[in-house]
Amino acid sequence: MSEDIGWKVGGKQGEGIDSTGDIYAVALHRMGYYVFTYRHFMSLIKGGHTNYKVRSSNQVLRHHGDLVHVLVAFDPTTIDYNWHELVDGAVVIYDTAEFEAKAPDTRNVNLCGVPLTELAKESGNSIMKNMVAIGASACIHELDVEALRPVIQEKFGKKGPAVVEQNMAALQRGFAYFEEHFTVRFPLPRLKEQIPATTHLYASGNQAVGFGALAGGCRFLSAYPITPATEIMYWAIAQFPRYGGVVVQAEDEIAAMNMAIGANFTGVRAMTSTSGPGFSLMMEALGLAGMSETPVVVVDVQRSGPSTGLPTKTEQSDLNEALYGTHGEIQRIVLTPRTVEECFLLTAEAFNLAERYQLPVIVLSDMYLGMSSQTINEFPLDQIHHDRGKLLQVADLEKMGANTYQRYNLDVADGISARALPGQKNGRHVALGNEHSAVGLEIEDMPTRRAQVAKRQRKLADFQHFTGVYQEGNEKASAVLIGFGSTWGVLEEARLVLENSGFYLKHIHFSRLAPFPVEAFQKAMQGVETALVVEQNSTGQLAELIQKEVGFHDRLHRCLRFDGDPFTLQEIIARSEQVFSLGVLH
Amino acid sequence: MSTMADFKAEKPTWCPGCGDFGVLNAMQKACVNLGLAPEQVVVVSGIGCSGKMSQHFGGYGVHSLHGRSLPTAQAVKLANRELTVFAAGGDGDGYGIGMGHFIHAMKRNIDMTYVVMDNHIYGLTTGQASPTSDVGHQTKTSPHGTIESPIAPLQLALAQNCGFVAQGFSGNLKQLISLIERAVTHKGFSLVNVFSPCVTFNKINTYDFYREHLVNLDEEAGYNTHDRLTALDRVVGASNLVTGVIYEDPTRLSFADELFGYPKQPLAQASLELSKENYAEILTSFQ
Ligand SMILES: Cc1ncc(C[n+]2csc(CCOP(=O)(O)OP(=O)(O)O)c2C)c(N)n1
Ligand code: SF4
């Protein structure tokens, strides 16, 4: 019996594939399983192929897994498209009313026709054919249909008890039909223990970013809808107003970014969230934040670029833009959360860093991390703290007296001059994107220019907050997998698979790339002879960054993927075997 | 009580005679008349000669990006509802590169005042055609005269149901002060478009030109500022060359009045902390 089960539902977009996957994933999560979901969809509303994968286990998952044990196919395309993922002996459930399933090759797969539409009609409405399919899946997984009731109640309760009962009936019919006609089963692994609901949470990276922002003191989000970042907005719209926060749907990302800057200038922790195209539109204002030393947090949930690219597919190709984007030179911090938990924590921390260093902090997530809902144990609430940096209080300014405050005071060893906020007496100043004097008037004289540039550069010269370099696996290993952000899960899992076969690797992962953690990384690289840099882009932006910052030119190999699908375990294992000539290692 | 001196900053760097001096004066005087303390006033300006307003005004300010004063200013107001917020800039800034924000600011209706120094020319970049340049105006970028139909800010504002629409003239300070006072007092987004002559690069739309052509609706007995269609009629009829409060709708609710859950206390003064109960509540939504 495998340790985890892969289940997938697929069909045409607009057929309710998403809600089918959601219901099943949430139901399994509520029963106590750990789930990891992955949504494959297209940038259109009706038609096209979409699928929703749910991987379930009795322990925490960090990847959606390569394999599918049960495939619910609402159309023939779903079978063809996902055939290669099916395990030996897998089940395909399809609607006999719609089509006759054909196997593309002779592999041993159970094509199980179920009259989904008919059974749905019998239950009250043909629209419930997805419920019938879930019922059949429950039979394959040896689950009690009644265990799904709370989720059904939650989803359809508003429509009245009759609708709930109809849906339950559809589930039961699907279960009964499969039980009667087919013997193939893929029971879910036994749950190890009953886990309290408070330490068994279901969240996506996007939701975690929203929550992290709120916990971090953010009370203002300005954003413009864009896949795959919009869910951050949704979360904030639902939650911020309950805790005194505001969400503004801006007319475009230029406005969104400038609004976030305006709110931060006024003293409210504020952020904007977007994806590539919007991030590009924010570049000029990013420079304004840098030059005017206004804190701001920008979340870029990356998708495949350039331009409109593959708008509903994942990528890690905005790294260079995050590191270097905007004309001129500014100081910035770039964080690359590895997990849902880190989406929460680093977004919260981004606000401390933004205020402490008075500059833009960019949180680089991506579609895979942002939109994959999964079970986690907890959010690290105990690590939340607030540090507003050098922020003057009314009393401080009163003591200083009139006309002494200098917003861009040059006489600061760490390069950080104190902020005053509108409304405060004696703190009047103008924040500006022009080069400026200590009091904040635009200047063009060379000594002042040089002094202000140097002042801003001092701010990050001694950045010690957290290294953002994580190391797993065998410390002495001479072979290392390197990644940043969302690939943490797949790399860890690949490393563990290899370790189980006796190949001991190291895994180094970044969750901060600017300023680049040179020392910590060099330390982690001690003894490393061969490195495989794994990243979801076509040019190897992280590998180039490493080469620029620390070297290792001869030791870096690349594993790149840029077709929109997230990495599979298998391709990382295969590439590792190739690059590291495994077998030599231990 | 604050005085004009309280609102003084560095000496402006505008050309002698530039219309923007009058606008600065009027903004400062209006704030004095309204009894505002300078630290309670934020001026967010764009880029251009007019964009220097934030630096010359003497309150808090953001000298933001070309065309982006409005989003910044709206957020300042939302972040601290007790502040008096101005956005200020030129016709290129507001009706060219920033046009999208202008329309949406009227749609959104946040309580603030937008002062546009409309000189029908790009001043800071030394004399190119602007969105409001008259047809036929010969500039560095329109040597054969502009051929595009100029943007008509008041007509746009009326079409977009802006709650307060006024037009002033740098050469009539008394009226301009009163227009700005009324704009600030209006609860919602207010537009004050000001004919503010560029004495250096615009030899057509001069002080004399305006003195000759402007019709003052404030002085017209019986002009009803609450009638949008009449307002539009008068503005079109006079080829935009009117001054005064053109239109006002004191009944329109502002963004802050309507925004779900918007706190009465300024956001900028709220605690960053969430309580244990808050966290418990949020965590339930993840179960
Ligand atoms: C994105 C961007 N594009 C172009 C410019 C150059 N620029 C600065 S001011 C200006 C136009 C100024 O005209 P207007 O807004 O009418 O203001 P005025 O100087 O006449 O007061 C331009 C084009 C800029 N600063 N930023
Ligand atoms: S160039 Fe024109 S707009 Fe600019 S300061 Fe001189 S007169 Fe004023």
PDB file of N, CA and C in Angstrom, chain A residues 192-275:
ATOM      1  N   LYS A 192      -2.586   8.348  11.698  1.00  0.00           N
ATOM      2  CA  LYS A 192      -1.757   7.949  12.826  1.00  0.00           C
ATOM      3  C   LYS A 192      -2.429   8.272  14.150  1.00  0.00           C
ATOM      4  N   GLU A 193      -3.069   9.418  14.205  1.00  0.00           N
ATOM      5  CA  GLU A 193      -3.698   9.834  15.456  1.00  0.00           C
ATOM      6  C   GLU A 193      -4.770  10.862  15.127  1.00  0.00           C
ATOM      7  N   GLN A 194      -5.624  11.096  16.078  1.00  0.00           N
ATOM      8  CA  GLN A 194      -6.624  12.132  15.883  1.00  0.00           C
ATOM      9  C   GLN A 194      -5.957  13.475  16.176  1.00  0.00           C
ATOM     10  N   ILE A 195      -5.930  14.343  15.171  1.00  0.00           N
ATOM     11  CA  ILE A 195      -5.254  15.626  15.369  1.00  0.00           C
ATOM     12  C   ILE A 195      -6.306  16.705  15.609  1.00  0.00           C
ATOM     13  N   PRO A 196      -6.115  17.536  16.634  1.00  0.00           N
ATOM     14  CA  PRO A 196      -7.095  18.595  16.871  1.00  0.00           C
ATOM     15  C   PRO A 196      -7.159  19.556  15.680  1.00  0.00           C
ATOM     16  N   ALA A 197      -8.361  20.046  15.409  1.00  0.00           N
ATOM     17  CA  ALA A 197      -8.560  20.921  14.248  1.00  0.00           C
ATOM     18  C   ALA A 197      -7.669  22.152  14.305  1.00  0.00           C
ATOM     19  N   THR A 198      -7.292  22.573  15.496  1.00  0.00           N
ATOM     20  CA  THR A 198      -6.486  23.799  15.611  1.00  0.00           C
ATOM     21  C   THR A 198      -5.057  23.606  15.119  1.00  0.00           C
ATOM     22  N   THR A 199      -4.601  22.383  15.031  1.00  0.00           N
ATOM     23  CA  THR A 199      -3.254  22.169  14.489  1.00  0.00           C
ATOM     24  C   THR A 199      -3.335  21.341  13.210  1.00  0.00           C
ATOM     25  N   HIS A 200      -4.386  21.590  12.463  1.00  0.00           N
ATOM     26  CA  HIS A 200      -4.578  20.899  11.192  1.00  0.00           C
ATOM     27  C   HIS A 200      -5.309  21.896  10.297  1.00  0.00           C
ATOM     28  N   LEU A 201      -4.529  22.740   9.611  1.00  0.00           N
ATOM     29  CA  LEU A 201      -5.121  23.877   8.915  1.00  0.00           C
ATOM     30  C   LEU A 201      -4.974  23.717   7.405  1.00  0.00           C
ATOM     31  N   TYR A 202      -5.930  24.264   6.703  1.00  0.00           N
ATOM     32  CA  TYR A 202      -5.965  24.151   5.247  1.00  0.00           C
ATOM     33  C   TYR A 202      -5.778  25.544   4.664  1.00  0.00           C
ATOM     34  N   ALA A 203      -4.686  25.750   3.947  1.00  0.00           N
ATOM     35  CA  ALA A 203      -4.398  27.102   3.465  1.00  0.00           C
ATOM     36  C   ALA A 203      -3.586  27.057   2.192  1.00  0.00           C
ATOM     37  N   SER A 204      -3.701  28.112   1.410  1.00  0.00           N
ATOM     38  CA  SER A 204      -2.849  28.283   0.231  1.00  0.00           C
ATOM     39  C   SER A 204      -1.817  29.357   0.555  1.00  0.00           C
ATOM     40  N   GLY A 205      -0.785  29.430  -0.260  1.00  0.00           N
ATOM     41  CA  GLY A 205       0.224  30.468  -0.072  1.00  0.00           C
ATOM     42  C   GLY A 205      -0.382  31.860  -0.151  1.00  0.00           C
ATOM     43  N   ASN A 206      -1.330  32.032  -1.058  1.00  0.00           N
ATOM     44  CA  ASN A 206      -1.955  33.346  -1.186  1.00  0.00           C
ATOM     45  C   ASN A 206      -2.707  33.734   0.084  1.00  0.00           C
ATOM     46  N   GLN A 207      -3.456  32.790   0.629  1.00  0.00           N
ATOM     47  CA  GLN A 207      -4.174  33.100   1.870  1.00  0.00           C
ATOM     48  C   GLN A 207      -3.183  33.398   2.982  1.00  0.00           C
ATOM     49  N   ALA A 208      -2.103  32.624   3.000  1.00  0.00           N
ATOM     50  CA  ALA A 208      -1.097  32.821   4.039  1.00  0.00           C
ATOM     51  C   ALA A 208      -0.428  34.186   3.915  1.00  0.00           C
ATOM     52  N   VAL A 209      -0.263  34.658   2.693  1.00  0.00           N
ATOM     53  CA  VAL A 209       0.281  36.005   2.499  1.00  0.00           C
ATOM     54  C   VAL A 209      -0.686  37.036   3.088  1.00  0.00           C
ATOM     55  N   GLY A 210      -1.974  36.860   2.803  1.00  0.00           N
ATOM     56  CA  GLY A 210      -2.977  37.778   3.348  1.00  0.00           C
ATOM     57  C   GLY A 210      -2.962  37.775   4.865  1.00  0.00           C
ATOM     58  N   PHE A 211      -2.939  36.585   5.424  1.00  0.00           N
ATOM     59  CA  PHE A 211      -2.941  36.437   6.882  1.00  0.00           C
ATOM     60  C   PHE A 211      -1.647  37.011   7.477  1.00  0.00           C
ATOM     61  N   GLY A 212      -0.541  36.708   6.818  1.00  0.00           N
ATOM     62  CA  GLY A 212       0.748  37.227   7.295  1.00  0.00           C
ATOM     63  C   GLY A 212       0.759  38.747   7.296  1.00  0.00           C
ATOM     64  N   ALA A 213       0.179  39.322   6.255  1.00  0.00           N
ATOM     65  CA  ALA A 213       0.123  40.783   6.186  1.00  0.00           C
ATOM     66  C   ALA A 213      -0.670  41.333   7.366  1.00  0.00           C
ATOM     67  N   LEU A 214      -1.838  40.759   7.579  1.00  0.00           N
ATOM     68  CA  LEU A 214      -2.696  41.240   8.666  1.00  0.00           C
ATOM     69  C   LEU A 214      -1.981  41.095  10.012  1.00  0.00           C
ATOM     70  N   ALA A 215      -1.394  39.930  10.223  1.00  0.00           N
ATOM     71  CA  ALA A 215      -0.676  39.682  11.479  1.00  0.00           C
ATOM     72  C   ALA A 215       0.513  40.629  11.599  1.00  0.00           C
ATOM     73  N   GLY A 216       1.112  40.942  10.478  1.00  0.00           N
ATOM     74  CA  GLY A 216       2.261  41.842  10.479  1.00  0.00           C
ATOM     75  C   GLY A 216       1.883  43.299  10.647  1.00  0.00           C
ATOM     76  N   GLY A 217       0.603  43.570  10.798  1.00  0.00           N
ATOM     77  CA  GLY A 217       0.169  44.943  11.054  1.00  0.00           C
ATOM     78  C   GLY A 217      -0.294  45.684   9.828  1.00  0.00           C
ATOM     79  N   CYS A 218      -0.357  45.008   8.695  1.00  0.00           N
ATOM     80  CA  CYS A 218      -0.835  45.656   7.472  1.00  0.00           C
ATOM     81  C   CYS A 218      -2.328  45.940   7.610  1.00  0.00           C
ATOM     82  N   ARG A 219      -2.719  47.167   7.350  1.00  0.00           N
ATOM     83  CA  ARG A 219      -4.133  47.529   7.414  1.00  0.00           C
ATOM     84  C   ARG A 219      -4.599  48.180   6.118  1.00  0.00           C
ATOM     85  N   PHE A 220      -3.829  48.010   5.057  1.00  0.00           N
ATOM     86  CA  PHE A 220      -4.185  48.655   3.792  1.00  0.00           C
ATOM     87  C   PHE A 220      -3.619  47.818   2.651  1.00  0.00           C
ATOM     88  N   LEU A 221      -4.518  47.328   1.816  1.00  0.00           N
ATOM     89  CA  LEU A 221      -4.077  46.619   0.612  1.00  0.00           C
ATOM     90  C   LEU A 221      -4.694  47.312  -0.589  1.00  0.00           C
ATOM     91  N   SER A 222      -3.868  47.717  -1.523  1.00  0.00           N
ATOM     92  CA  SER A 222      -4.382  48.233  -2.789  1.00  0.00           C
ATOM     93  C   SER A 222      -3.888  47.283  -3.867  1.00  0.00           C
ATOM     94  N   ALA A 223      -4.795  46.829  -4.702  1.00  0.00           N
ATOM     95  CA  ALA A 223      -4.406  45.833  -5.702  1.00  0.00           C
ATOM     96  C   ALA A 223      -5.355  45.863  -6.877  1.00  0.00           C
ATOM     97  N   TYR A 224      -4.910  45.255  -7.944  1.00  0.00           N
ATOM     98  CA  TYR A 224      -5.697  45.138  -9.171  1.00  0.00           C
ATOM     99  C   TYR A 224      -5.765  43.647  -9.498  1.00  0.00           C
ATOM    100  N   PRO A 225      -6.940  43.128  -9.844  1.00  0.00           N
ATOM    101  CA  PRO A 225      -7.065  41.672 -10.029  1.00  0.00           C
ATOM    102  C   PRO A 225      -6.109  41.116 -11.088  1.00  0.00           C
ATOM    103  N   ILE A 226      -5.448  40.039 -10.743  1.00  0.00           N
ATOM    104  CA  ILE A 226      -4.618  39.327 -11.713  1.00  0.00           C
ATOM    105  C   ILE A 226      -4.347  37.912 -11.186  1.00  0.00           C
ATOM    106  N   THR A 227      -4.545  36.946 -12.057  1.00  0.00           N
ATOM    107  CA  THR A 227      -4.183  35.578 -11.734  1.00  0.00           C
ATOM    108  C   THR A 227      -2.656  35.507 -11.730  1.00  0.00           C
ATOM    109  N   PRO A 228      -2.035  34.846 -10.809  1.00  0.00           N
ATOM    110  CA  PRO A 228      -2.578  34.049  -9.705  1.00  0.00           C
ATOM    111  C   PRO A 228      -2.513  34.758  -8.351  1.00  0.00           C
ATOM    112  N   ALA A 229      -2.660  36.090  -8.345  1.00  0.00           N
ATOM    113  CA  ALA A 229      -2.495  36.818  -7.083  1.00  0.00           C
ATOM    114  C   ALA A 229      -3.822  37.247  -6.464  1.00  0.00           C
ATOM    115  N   THR A 230      -4.896  37.148  -7.229  1.00  0.00           N
ATOM    116  CA  THR A 230      -6.164  37.745  -6.791  1.00  0.00           C
ATOM    117  C   THR A 230      -6.650  37.204  -5.457  1.00  0.00           C
ATOM    118  N   GLU A 231      -6.306  35.941  -5.155  1.00  0.00           N
ATOM    119  CA  GLU A 231      -6.801  35.366  -3.900  1.00  0.00           C
ATOM    120  C   GLU A 231      -6.273  36.091  -2.668  1.00  0.00           C
ATOM    121  N   ILE A 232      -5.149  36.759  -2.820  1.00  0.00           N
ATOM    122  CA  ILE A 232      -4.646  37.563  -1.692  1.00  0.00           C
ATOM    123  C   ILE A 232      -5.663  38.664  -1.415  1.00  0.00           C
ATOM    124  N   MET A 233      -6.114  39.281  -2.508  1.00  0.00           N
ATOM    125  CA  MET A 233      -7.137  40.322  -2.400  1.00  0.00           C
ATOM    126  C   MET A 233      -8.427  39.771  -1.795  1.00  0.00           C
ATOM    127  N   TYR A 234      -8.849  38.611  -2.285  1.00  0.00           N
ATOM    128  CA  TYR A 234     -10.091  38.010  -1.766  1.00  0.00           C
ATOM    129  C   TYR A 234      -9.988  37.808  -0.258  1.00  0.00           C
ATOM    130  N   TRP A 235      -8.856  37.252   0.142  1.00  0.00           N
ATOM    131  CA  TRP A 235      -8.688  36.976   1.568  1.00  0.00           C
ATOM    132  C   TRP A 235      -8.754  38.274   2.359  1.00  0.00           C
ATOM    133  N   ALA A 236      -8.058  39.277   1.849  1.00  0.00           N
ATOM    134  CA  ALA A 236      -8.012  40.558   2.555  1.00  0.00           C
ATOM    135  C   ALA A 236      -9.397  41.219   2.583  1.00  0.00           C
ATOM    136  N   ILE A 237     -10.133  41.112   1.488  1.00  0.00           N
ATOM    137  CA  ILE A 237     -11.465  41.724   1.454  1.00  0.00           C
ATOM    138  C   ILE A 237     -12.364  41.073   2.504  1.00  0.00           C
ATOM    139  N   ALA A 238     -12.194  39.763   2.672  1.00  0.00           N
ATOM    140  CA  ALA A 238     -13.016  39.064   3.657  1.00  0.00           C
ATOM    141  C   ALA A 238     -12.576  39.369   5.083  1.00  0.00           C
ATOM    142  N   GLN A 239     -11.283  39.555   5.301  1.00  0.00           N
ATOM    143  CA  GLN A 239     -10.782  39.623   6.678  1.00  0.00           C
ATOM    144  C   GLN A 239     -10.356  41.017   7.153  1.00  0.00           C
ATOM    145  N   PHE A 240      -9.728  41.795   6.295  1.00  0.00           N
ATOM    146  CA  PHE A 240      -9.180  43.076   6.770  1.00  0.00           C
ATOM    147  C   PHE A 240     -10.226  43.960   7.462  1.00  0.00           C
ATOM    148  N   PRO A 241     -11.418  44.140   6.853  1.00  0.00           N
ATOM    149  CA  PRO A 241     -12.367  45.067   7.477  1.00  0.00           C
ATOM    150  C   PRO A 241     -12.769  44.659   8.892  1.00  0.00           C
ATOM    151  N   ARG A 242     -12.663  43.383   9.208  1.00  0.00           N
ATOM    152  CA  ARG A 242     -13.027  42.949  10.564  1.00  0.00           C
ATOM    153  C   ARG A 242     -12.020  43.417  11.593  1.00  0.00           C
ATOM    154  N   TYR A 243     -10.834  43.771  11.136  1.00  0.00           N
ATOM    155  CA  TYR A 243      -9.775  44.167  12.067  1.00  0.00           C
ATOM    156  C   TYR A 243      -9.268  45.571  11.760  1.00  0.00           C
ATOM    157  N   GLY A 244     -10.155  46.378  11.218  1.00  0.00           N
ATOM    158  CA  GLY A 244      -9.812  47.780  11.000  1.00  0.00           C
ATOM    159  C   GLY A 244      -8.975  48.040   9.778  1.00  0.00           C
ATOM    160  N   GLY A 245      -8.954  47.112   8.845  1.00  0.00           N
ATOM    161  CA  GLY A 245      -8.148  47.305   7.639  1.00  0.00           C
ATOM    162  C   GLY A 245      -8.997  47.647   6.426  1.00  0.00           C
ATOM    163  N   VAL A 246      -8.318  48.116   5.387  1.00  0.00           N
ATOM    164  CA  VAL A 246      -8.997  48.590   4.195  1.00  0.00           C
ATOM    165  C   VAL A 246      -8.403  47.908   2.961  1.00  0.00           C
ATOM    166  N   VAL A 247      -9.260  47.550   2.022  1.00  0.00           N
ATOM    167  CA  VAL A 247      -8.782  47.033   0.737  1.00  0.00           C
ATOM    168  C   VAL A 247      -9.350  47.929  -0.364  1.00  0.00           C
ATOM    169  N   VAL A 248      -8.495  48.392  -1.237  1.00  0.00           N
ATOM    170  CA  VAL A 248      -8.946  49.212  -2.355  1.00  0.00           C
ATOM    171  C   VAL A 248      -8.627  48.488  -3.653  1.00  0.00           C
ATOM    172  N   GLN A 249      -9.640  48.299  -4.473  1.00  0.00           N
ATOM    173  CA  GLN A 249      -9.383  47.790  -5.817  1.00  0.00           C
ATOM    174  C   GLN A 249      -8.997  48.983  -6.679  1.00  0.00           C
ATOM    175  N   ALA A 250      -7.732  49.037  -7.030  1.00  0.00           N
ATOM    176  CA  ALA A 250      -7.212  50.180  -7.777  1.00  0.00           C
ATOM    177  C   ALA A 250      -7.583  50.063  -9.250  1.00  0.00           C
ATOM    178  N   GLU A 251      -7.431  51.169  -9.982  1.00  0.00           N
ATOM    179  CA  GLU A 251      -7.768  51.166 -11.416  1.00  0.00           C
ATOM    180  C   GLU A 251      -6.684  50.479 -12.234  1.00  0.00           C
ATOM    181  N   ASP A 252      -5.514  50.329 -11.686  1.00  0.00           N
ATOM    182  CA  ASP A 252      -4.422  49.612 -12.344  1.00  0.00           C
ATOM    183  C   ASP A 252      -3.308  49.416 -11.317  1.00  0.00           C
ATOM    184  N   GLU A 253      -2.277  48.715 -11.702  1.00  0.00           N
ATOM    185  CA  GLU A 253      -1.223  48.416 -10.733  1.00  0.00           C
ATOM    186  C   GLU A 253      -0.349  49.623 -10.429  1.00  0.00           C
ATOM    187  N   ILE A 254      -0.325  50.561 -11.361  1.00  0.00           N
ATOM    188  CA  ILE A 254       0.433  51.786 -11.085  1.00  0.00           C
ATOM    189  C   ILE A 254      -0.220  52.495  -9.900  1.00  0.00           C
ATOM    190  N   ALA A 255      -1.534  52.605  -9.972  1.00  0.00           N
ATOM    191  CA  ALA A 255      -2.274  53.221  -8.868  1.00  0.00           C
ATOM    192  C   ALA A 255      -2.102  52.401  -7.598  1.00  0.00           C
ATOM    193  N   ALA A 256      -2.205  51.088  -7.728  1.00  0.00           N
ATOM    194  CA  ALA A 256      -2.107  50.218  -6.549  1.00  0.00           C
ATOM    195  C   ALA A 256      -0.792  50.448  -5.812  1.00  0.00           C
ATOM    196  N   MET A 257       0.277  50.510  -6.565  1.00  0.00           N
ATOM    197  CA  MET A 257       1.594  50.674  -5.952  1.00  0.00           C
ATOM    198  C   MET A 257       1.732  52.069  -5.339  1.00  0.00           C
ATOM    199  N   ASN A 258       1.295  53.083  -6.073  1.00  0.00           N
ATOM    200  CA  ASN A 258       1.404  54.443  -5.532  1.00  0.00           C
ATOM    201  C   ASN A 258       0.512  54.626  -4.305  1.00  0.00           C
ATOM    202  N   MET A 259      -0.620  53.947  -4.303  1.00  0.00           N
ATOM    203  CA  MET A 259      -1.481  54.003  -3.114  1.00  0.00           C
ATOM    204  C   MET A 259      -0.770  53.382  -1.911  1.00  0.00           C
ATOM    205  N   ALA A 260      -0.173  52.240  -2.136  1.00  0.00           N
ATOM    206  CA  ALA A 260       0.520  51.571  -1.030  1.00  0.00           C
ATOM    207  C   ALA A 260       1.626  52.472  -0.480  1.00  0.00           C
ATOM    208  N   ILE A 261       2.280  53.192  -1.372  1.00  0.00           N
ATOM    209  CA  ILE A 261       3.323  54.125  -0.939  1.00  0.00           C
ATOM    210  C   ILE A 261       2.703  55.276  -0.146  1.00  0.00           C
ATOM    211  N   GLY A 262       1.591  55.811  -0.650  1.00  0.00           N
ATOM    212  CA  GLY A 262       0.924  56.922   0.034  1.00  0.00           C
ATOM    213  C   GLY A 262       0.483  56.540   1.437  1.00  0.00           C
ATOM    214  N   ALA A 263      -0.074  55.337   1.577  1.00  0.00           N
ATOM    215  CA  ALA A 263      -0.555  54.897   2.890  1.00  0.00           C
ATOM    216  C   ALA A 263       0.625  54.687   3.840  1.00  0.00           C
ATOM    217  N   ASN A 264       1.700  54.105   3.338  1.00  0.00           N
ATOM    218  CA  ASN A 264       2.882  53.912   4.177  1.00  0.00           C
ATOM    219  C   ASN A 264       3.481  55.245   4.609  1.00  0.00           C
ATOM    220  N   PHE A 265       3.521  56.198   3.693  1.00  0.00           N
ATOM    221  CA  PHE A 265       4.019  57.536   4.026  1.00  0.00           C
ATOM    222  C   PHE A 265       3.225  58.120   5.198  1.00  0.00           C
ATOM    223  N   THR A 266       1.935  57.824   5.209  1.00  0.00           N
ATOM    224  CA  THR A 266       1.043  58.376   6.230  1.00  0.00           C
ATOM    225  C   THR A 266       1.131  57.594   7.543  1.00  0.00           C
ATOM    226  N   GLY A 267       1.799  56.439   7.503  1.00  0.00           N
ATOM    227  CA  GLY A 267       2.027  55.703   8.735  1.00  0.00           C
ATOM    228  C   GLY A 267       1.237  54.419   8.865  1.00  0.00           C
ATOM    229  N   VAL A 268       0.556  54.019   7.815  1.00  0.00           N
ATOM    230  CA  VAL A 268      -0.173  52.750   7.849  1.00  0.00           C
ATOM    231  C   VAL A 268       0.658  51.701   7.130  1.00  0.00           C
ATOM    232  N   ARG A 269       0.796  50.551   7.731  1.00  0.00           N
ATOM    233  CA  ARG A 269       1.488  49.473   7.023  1.00  0.00           C
ATOM    234  C   ARG A 269       0.614  49.041   5.846  1.00  0.00           C
ATOM    235  N   ALA A 270       1.162  49.143   4.650  1.00  0.00           N
ATOM    236  CA  ALA A 270       0.362  48.924   3.459  1.00  0.00           C
ATOM    237  C   ALA A 270       1.132  48.113   2.441  1.00  0.00           C
ATOM    238  N   MET A 271       0.402  47.350   1.646  1.00  0.00           N
ATOM    239  CA  MET A 271       1.073  46.573   0.603  1.00  0.00           C
ATOM    240  C   MET A 271       0.220  46.506  -0.654  1.00  0.00           C
ATOM    241  N   THR A 272       0.844  46.023  -1.700  1.00  0.00           N
ATOM    242  CA  THR A 272       0.109  45.703  -2.907  1.00  0.00           C
ATOM    243  C   THR A 272       0.513  44.295  -3.327  1.00  0.00           C
ATOM    244  N   SER A 273      -0.403  43.601  -3.980  1.00  0.00           N
ATOM    245  CA  SER A 273      -0.109  42.241  -4.421  1.00  0.00           C
ATOM    246  C   SER A 273      -0.448  42.131  -5.906  1.00  0.00           C
ATOM    247  N   THR A 274       0.376  41.401  -6.626  1.00  0.00           N
ATOM    248  CA  THR A 274       0.196  41.353  -8.068  1.00  0.00           C
ATOM    249  C   THR A 274       0.922  40.147  -8.644  1.00  0.00           C
ATOM    250  N   SER A 275       0.930  40.077  -9.969  1.00  0.00           N
ATOM    251  CA  SER A 275       1.744  39.100 -10.681  1.00  0.00           C
ATOM    252  C   SER A 275       2.517  39.854 -11.768  1.00  0.00           C
TER     253      SER A 275
END
